[in-house]
Short mmCIF file of N, CA and C in Angstrom, two decimals:
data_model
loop_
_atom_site.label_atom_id
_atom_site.label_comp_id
_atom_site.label_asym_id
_atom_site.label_seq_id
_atom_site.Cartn_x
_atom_site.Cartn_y
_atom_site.Cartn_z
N UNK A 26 19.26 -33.80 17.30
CA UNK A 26 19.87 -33.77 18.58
C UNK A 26 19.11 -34.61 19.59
N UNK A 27 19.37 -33.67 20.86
CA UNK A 27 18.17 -34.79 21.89
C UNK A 27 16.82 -35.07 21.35
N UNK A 28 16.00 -34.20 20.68
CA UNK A 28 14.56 -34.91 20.22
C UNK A 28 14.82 -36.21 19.27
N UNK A 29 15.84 -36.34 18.62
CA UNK A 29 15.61 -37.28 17.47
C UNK A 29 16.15 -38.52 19.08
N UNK A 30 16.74 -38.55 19.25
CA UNK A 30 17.37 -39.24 20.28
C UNK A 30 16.11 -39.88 20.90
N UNK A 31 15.45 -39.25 21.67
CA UNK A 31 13.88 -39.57 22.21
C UNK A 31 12.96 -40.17 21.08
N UNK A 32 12.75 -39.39 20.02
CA UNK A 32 12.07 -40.32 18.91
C UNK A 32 12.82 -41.10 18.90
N UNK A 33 13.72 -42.21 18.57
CA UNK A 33 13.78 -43.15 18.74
C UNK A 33 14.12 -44.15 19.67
N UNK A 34 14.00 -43.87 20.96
CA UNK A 34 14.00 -45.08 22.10
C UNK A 34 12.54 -45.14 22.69
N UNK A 35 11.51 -44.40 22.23
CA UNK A 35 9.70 -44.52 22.32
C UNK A 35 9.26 -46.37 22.04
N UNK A 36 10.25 -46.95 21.47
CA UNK A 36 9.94 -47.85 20.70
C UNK A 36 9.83 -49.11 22.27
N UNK A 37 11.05 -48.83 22.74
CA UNK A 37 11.83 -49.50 23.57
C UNK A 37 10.72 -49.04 25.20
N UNK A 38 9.95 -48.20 25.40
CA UNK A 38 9.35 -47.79 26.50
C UNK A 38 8.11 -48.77 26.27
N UNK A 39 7.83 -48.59 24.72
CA UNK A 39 5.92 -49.36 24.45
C UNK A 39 6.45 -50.87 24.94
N UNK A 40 7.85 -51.72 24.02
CA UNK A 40 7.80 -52.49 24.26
C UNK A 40 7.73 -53.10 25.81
N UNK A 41 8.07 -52.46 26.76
CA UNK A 41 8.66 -52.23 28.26
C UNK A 41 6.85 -52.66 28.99
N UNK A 42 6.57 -51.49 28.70
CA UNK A 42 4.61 -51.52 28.77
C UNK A 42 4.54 -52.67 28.41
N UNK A 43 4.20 -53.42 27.03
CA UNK A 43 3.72 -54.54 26.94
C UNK A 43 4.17 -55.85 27.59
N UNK A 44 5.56 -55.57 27.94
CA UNK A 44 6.07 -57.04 28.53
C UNK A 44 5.19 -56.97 30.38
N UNK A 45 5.36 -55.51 30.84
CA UNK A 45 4.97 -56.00 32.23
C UNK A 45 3.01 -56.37 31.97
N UNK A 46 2.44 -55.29 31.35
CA UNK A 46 1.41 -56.25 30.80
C UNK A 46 0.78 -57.54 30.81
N UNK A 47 1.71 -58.17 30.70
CA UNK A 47 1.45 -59.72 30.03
C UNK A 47 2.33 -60.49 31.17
N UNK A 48 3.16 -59.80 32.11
CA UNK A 48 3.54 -60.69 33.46
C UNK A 48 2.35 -60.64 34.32
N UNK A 49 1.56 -59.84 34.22
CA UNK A 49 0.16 -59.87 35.26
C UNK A 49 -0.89 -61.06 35.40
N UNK A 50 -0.65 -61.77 33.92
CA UNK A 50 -1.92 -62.46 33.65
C UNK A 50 -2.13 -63.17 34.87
N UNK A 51 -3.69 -62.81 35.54
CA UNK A 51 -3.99 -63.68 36.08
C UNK A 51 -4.10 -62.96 37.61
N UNK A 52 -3.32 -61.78 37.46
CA UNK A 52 -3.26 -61.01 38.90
C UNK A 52 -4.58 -60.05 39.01
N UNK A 53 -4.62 -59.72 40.36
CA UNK A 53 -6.30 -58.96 40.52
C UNK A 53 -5.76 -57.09 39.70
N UNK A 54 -4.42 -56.92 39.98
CA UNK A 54 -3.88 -55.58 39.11
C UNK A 54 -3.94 -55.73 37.95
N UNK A 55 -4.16 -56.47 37.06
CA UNK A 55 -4.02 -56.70 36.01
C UNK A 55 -4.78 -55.24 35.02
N UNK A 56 -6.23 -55.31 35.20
CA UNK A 56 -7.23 -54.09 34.54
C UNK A 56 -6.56 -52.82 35.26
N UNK A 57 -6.21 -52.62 36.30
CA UNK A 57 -5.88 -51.47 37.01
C UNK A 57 -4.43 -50.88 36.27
N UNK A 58 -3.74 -51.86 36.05
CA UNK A 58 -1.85 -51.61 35.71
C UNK A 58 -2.95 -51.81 34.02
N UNK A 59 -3.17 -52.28 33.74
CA UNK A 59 -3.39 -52.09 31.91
C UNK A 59 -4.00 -50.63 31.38
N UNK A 60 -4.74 -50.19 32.15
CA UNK A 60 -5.24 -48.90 31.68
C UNK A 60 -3.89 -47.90 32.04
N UNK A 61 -3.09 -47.94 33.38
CA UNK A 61 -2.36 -47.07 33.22
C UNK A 61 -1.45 -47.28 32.40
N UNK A 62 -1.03 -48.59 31.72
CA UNK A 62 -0.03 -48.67 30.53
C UNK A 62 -0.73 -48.08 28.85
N UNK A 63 -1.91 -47.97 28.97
CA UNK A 63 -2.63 -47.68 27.74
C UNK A 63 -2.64 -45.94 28.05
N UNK A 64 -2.70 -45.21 29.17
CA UNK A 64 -2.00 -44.01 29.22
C UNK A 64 -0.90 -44.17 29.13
N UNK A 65 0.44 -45.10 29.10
CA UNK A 65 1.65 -44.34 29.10
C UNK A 65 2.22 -45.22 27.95
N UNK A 66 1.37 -45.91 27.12
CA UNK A 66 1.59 -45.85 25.35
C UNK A 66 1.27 -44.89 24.38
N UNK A 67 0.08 -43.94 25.20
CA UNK A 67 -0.50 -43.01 24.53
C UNK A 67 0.25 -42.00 24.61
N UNK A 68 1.23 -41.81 25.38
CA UNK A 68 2.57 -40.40 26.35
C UNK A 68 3.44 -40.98 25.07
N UNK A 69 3.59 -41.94 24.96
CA UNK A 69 5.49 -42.55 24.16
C UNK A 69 4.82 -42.31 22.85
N UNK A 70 3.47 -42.44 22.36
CA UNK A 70 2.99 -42.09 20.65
C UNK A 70 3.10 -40.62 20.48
N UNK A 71 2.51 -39.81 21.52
CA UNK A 71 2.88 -38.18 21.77
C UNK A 71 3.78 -38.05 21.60
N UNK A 72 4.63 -38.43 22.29
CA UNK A 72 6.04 -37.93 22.37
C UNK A 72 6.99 -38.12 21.12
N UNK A 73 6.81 -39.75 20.66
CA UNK A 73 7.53 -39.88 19.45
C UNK A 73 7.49 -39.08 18.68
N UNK A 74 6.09 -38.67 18.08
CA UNK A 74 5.38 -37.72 17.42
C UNK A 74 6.02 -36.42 17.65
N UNK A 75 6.10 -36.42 18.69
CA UNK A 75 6.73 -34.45 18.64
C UNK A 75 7.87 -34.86 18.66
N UNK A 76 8.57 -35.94 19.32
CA UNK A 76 10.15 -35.14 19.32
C UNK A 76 10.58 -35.34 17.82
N UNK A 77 9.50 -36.50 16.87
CA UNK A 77 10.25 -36.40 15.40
C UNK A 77 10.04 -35.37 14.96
N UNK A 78 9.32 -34.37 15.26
CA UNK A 78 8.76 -32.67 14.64
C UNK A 78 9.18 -32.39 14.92
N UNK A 79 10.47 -32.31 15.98
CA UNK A 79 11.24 -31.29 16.64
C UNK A 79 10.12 -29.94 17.71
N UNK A 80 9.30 -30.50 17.97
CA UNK A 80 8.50 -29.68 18.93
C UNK A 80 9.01 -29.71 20.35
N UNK A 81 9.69 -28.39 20.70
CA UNK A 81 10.41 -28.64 22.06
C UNK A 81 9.16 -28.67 23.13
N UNK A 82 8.20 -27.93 22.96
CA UNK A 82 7.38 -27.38 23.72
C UNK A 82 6.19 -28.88 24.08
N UNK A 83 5.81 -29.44 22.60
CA UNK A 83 4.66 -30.36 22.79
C UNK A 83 5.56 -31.68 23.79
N UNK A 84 6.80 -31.63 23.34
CA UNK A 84 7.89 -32.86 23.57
C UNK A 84 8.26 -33.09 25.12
N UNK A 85 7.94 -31.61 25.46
CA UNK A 85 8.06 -31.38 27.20
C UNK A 85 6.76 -31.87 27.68
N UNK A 86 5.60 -31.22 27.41
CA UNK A 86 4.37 -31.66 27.71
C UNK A 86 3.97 -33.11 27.70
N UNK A 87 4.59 -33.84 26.67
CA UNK A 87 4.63 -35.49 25.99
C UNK A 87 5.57 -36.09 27.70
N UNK A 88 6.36 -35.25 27.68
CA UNK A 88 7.09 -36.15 28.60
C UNK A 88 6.53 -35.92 30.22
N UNK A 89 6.21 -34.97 30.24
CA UNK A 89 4.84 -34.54 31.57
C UNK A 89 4.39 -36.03 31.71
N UNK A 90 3.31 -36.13 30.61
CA UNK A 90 2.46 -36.82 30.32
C UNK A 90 3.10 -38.42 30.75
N UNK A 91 3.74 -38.71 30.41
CA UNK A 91 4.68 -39.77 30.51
C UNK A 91 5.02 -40.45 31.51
N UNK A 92 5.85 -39.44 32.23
CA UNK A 92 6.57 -39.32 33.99
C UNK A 92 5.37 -39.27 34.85
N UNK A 93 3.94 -39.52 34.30
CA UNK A 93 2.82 -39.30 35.34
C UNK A 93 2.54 -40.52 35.37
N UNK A 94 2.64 -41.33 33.99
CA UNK A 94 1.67 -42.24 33.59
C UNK A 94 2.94 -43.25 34.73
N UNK A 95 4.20 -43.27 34.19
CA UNK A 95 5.13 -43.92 34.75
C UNK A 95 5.12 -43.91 36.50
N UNK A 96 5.09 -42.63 36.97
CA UNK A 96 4.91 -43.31 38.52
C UNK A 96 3.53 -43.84 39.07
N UNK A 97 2.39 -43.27 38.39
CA UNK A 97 1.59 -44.19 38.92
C UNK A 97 1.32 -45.69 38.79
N UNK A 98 2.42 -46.00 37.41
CA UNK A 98 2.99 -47.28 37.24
C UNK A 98 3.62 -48.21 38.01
N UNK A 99 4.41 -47.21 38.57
CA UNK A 99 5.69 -47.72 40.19
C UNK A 99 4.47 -47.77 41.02
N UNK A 100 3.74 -46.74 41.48
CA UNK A 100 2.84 -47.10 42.86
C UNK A 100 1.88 -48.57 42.81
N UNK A 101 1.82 -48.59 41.04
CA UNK A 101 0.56 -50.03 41.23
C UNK A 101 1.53 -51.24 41.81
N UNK A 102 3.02 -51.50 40.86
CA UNK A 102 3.74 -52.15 41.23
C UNK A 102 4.62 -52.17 42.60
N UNK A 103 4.86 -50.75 43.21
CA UNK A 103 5.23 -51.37 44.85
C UNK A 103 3.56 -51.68 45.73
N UNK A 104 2.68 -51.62 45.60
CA UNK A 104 1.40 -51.65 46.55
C UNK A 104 1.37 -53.02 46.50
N UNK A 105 0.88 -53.73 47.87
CA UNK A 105 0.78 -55.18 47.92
C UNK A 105 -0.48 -55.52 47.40
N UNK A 106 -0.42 -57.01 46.31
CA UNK A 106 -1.29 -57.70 46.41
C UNK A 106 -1.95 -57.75 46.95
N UNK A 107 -3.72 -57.92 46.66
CA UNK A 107 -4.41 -58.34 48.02
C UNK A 107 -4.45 -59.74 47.90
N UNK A 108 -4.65 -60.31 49.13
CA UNK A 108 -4.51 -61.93 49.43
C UNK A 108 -6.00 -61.72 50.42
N UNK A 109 -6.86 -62.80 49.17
CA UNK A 109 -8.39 -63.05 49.81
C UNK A 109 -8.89 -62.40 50.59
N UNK A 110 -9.01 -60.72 49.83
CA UNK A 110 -9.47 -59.59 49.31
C UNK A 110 -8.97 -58.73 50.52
N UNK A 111 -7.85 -58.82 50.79
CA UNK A 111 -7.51 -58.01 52.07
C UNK A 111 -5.98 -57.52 51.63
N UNK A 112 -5.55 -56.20 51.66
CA UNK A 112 -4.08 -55.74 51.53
C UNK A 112 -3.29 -56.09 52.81
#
């Protein structure tokens, strides 16, 4: 049902992570947005993981985990650039 559903679009979130990743090169966010994508590859491996076990409980927690990693994702990406070291 819905867990198998979630196990398989995990695939489609990592790839998501790696593309914005690799639009940074070169930006001062770059180390800052990479660690929070290396938490929210580590949420989509959890999660895959349980929702293929059918674990409702770990699968909720996985997705906690996830929806945290993800907005602090949005906050790196709406916060301005700094321009010669000033926001």
């Amino acid at each position: 049902g819905d867990l198998i559903y979630v196990h398989r679009k995990m695939y489609y979130i990592e790839t998501l992570a790696d593309t914005l990743s690799h639009k940074l090169i070169g930006q001062e966010k770059k180390p800052k947005v990479d660690a929070i994508i290396v938490e929210l590859k580590q949420a989509t491996e959890q999660l895959d993981r349980s929702a293929g076990r059918q674990l409702q409980a770990a699968t909720a927690a996985s997705l906690t985990n996830l929806f945290a990693a993800m907005k602090e994702l949005d906050a790196e990406f709406k916060a301005p650039i700094a321009r010669n070291g000033k926001k």
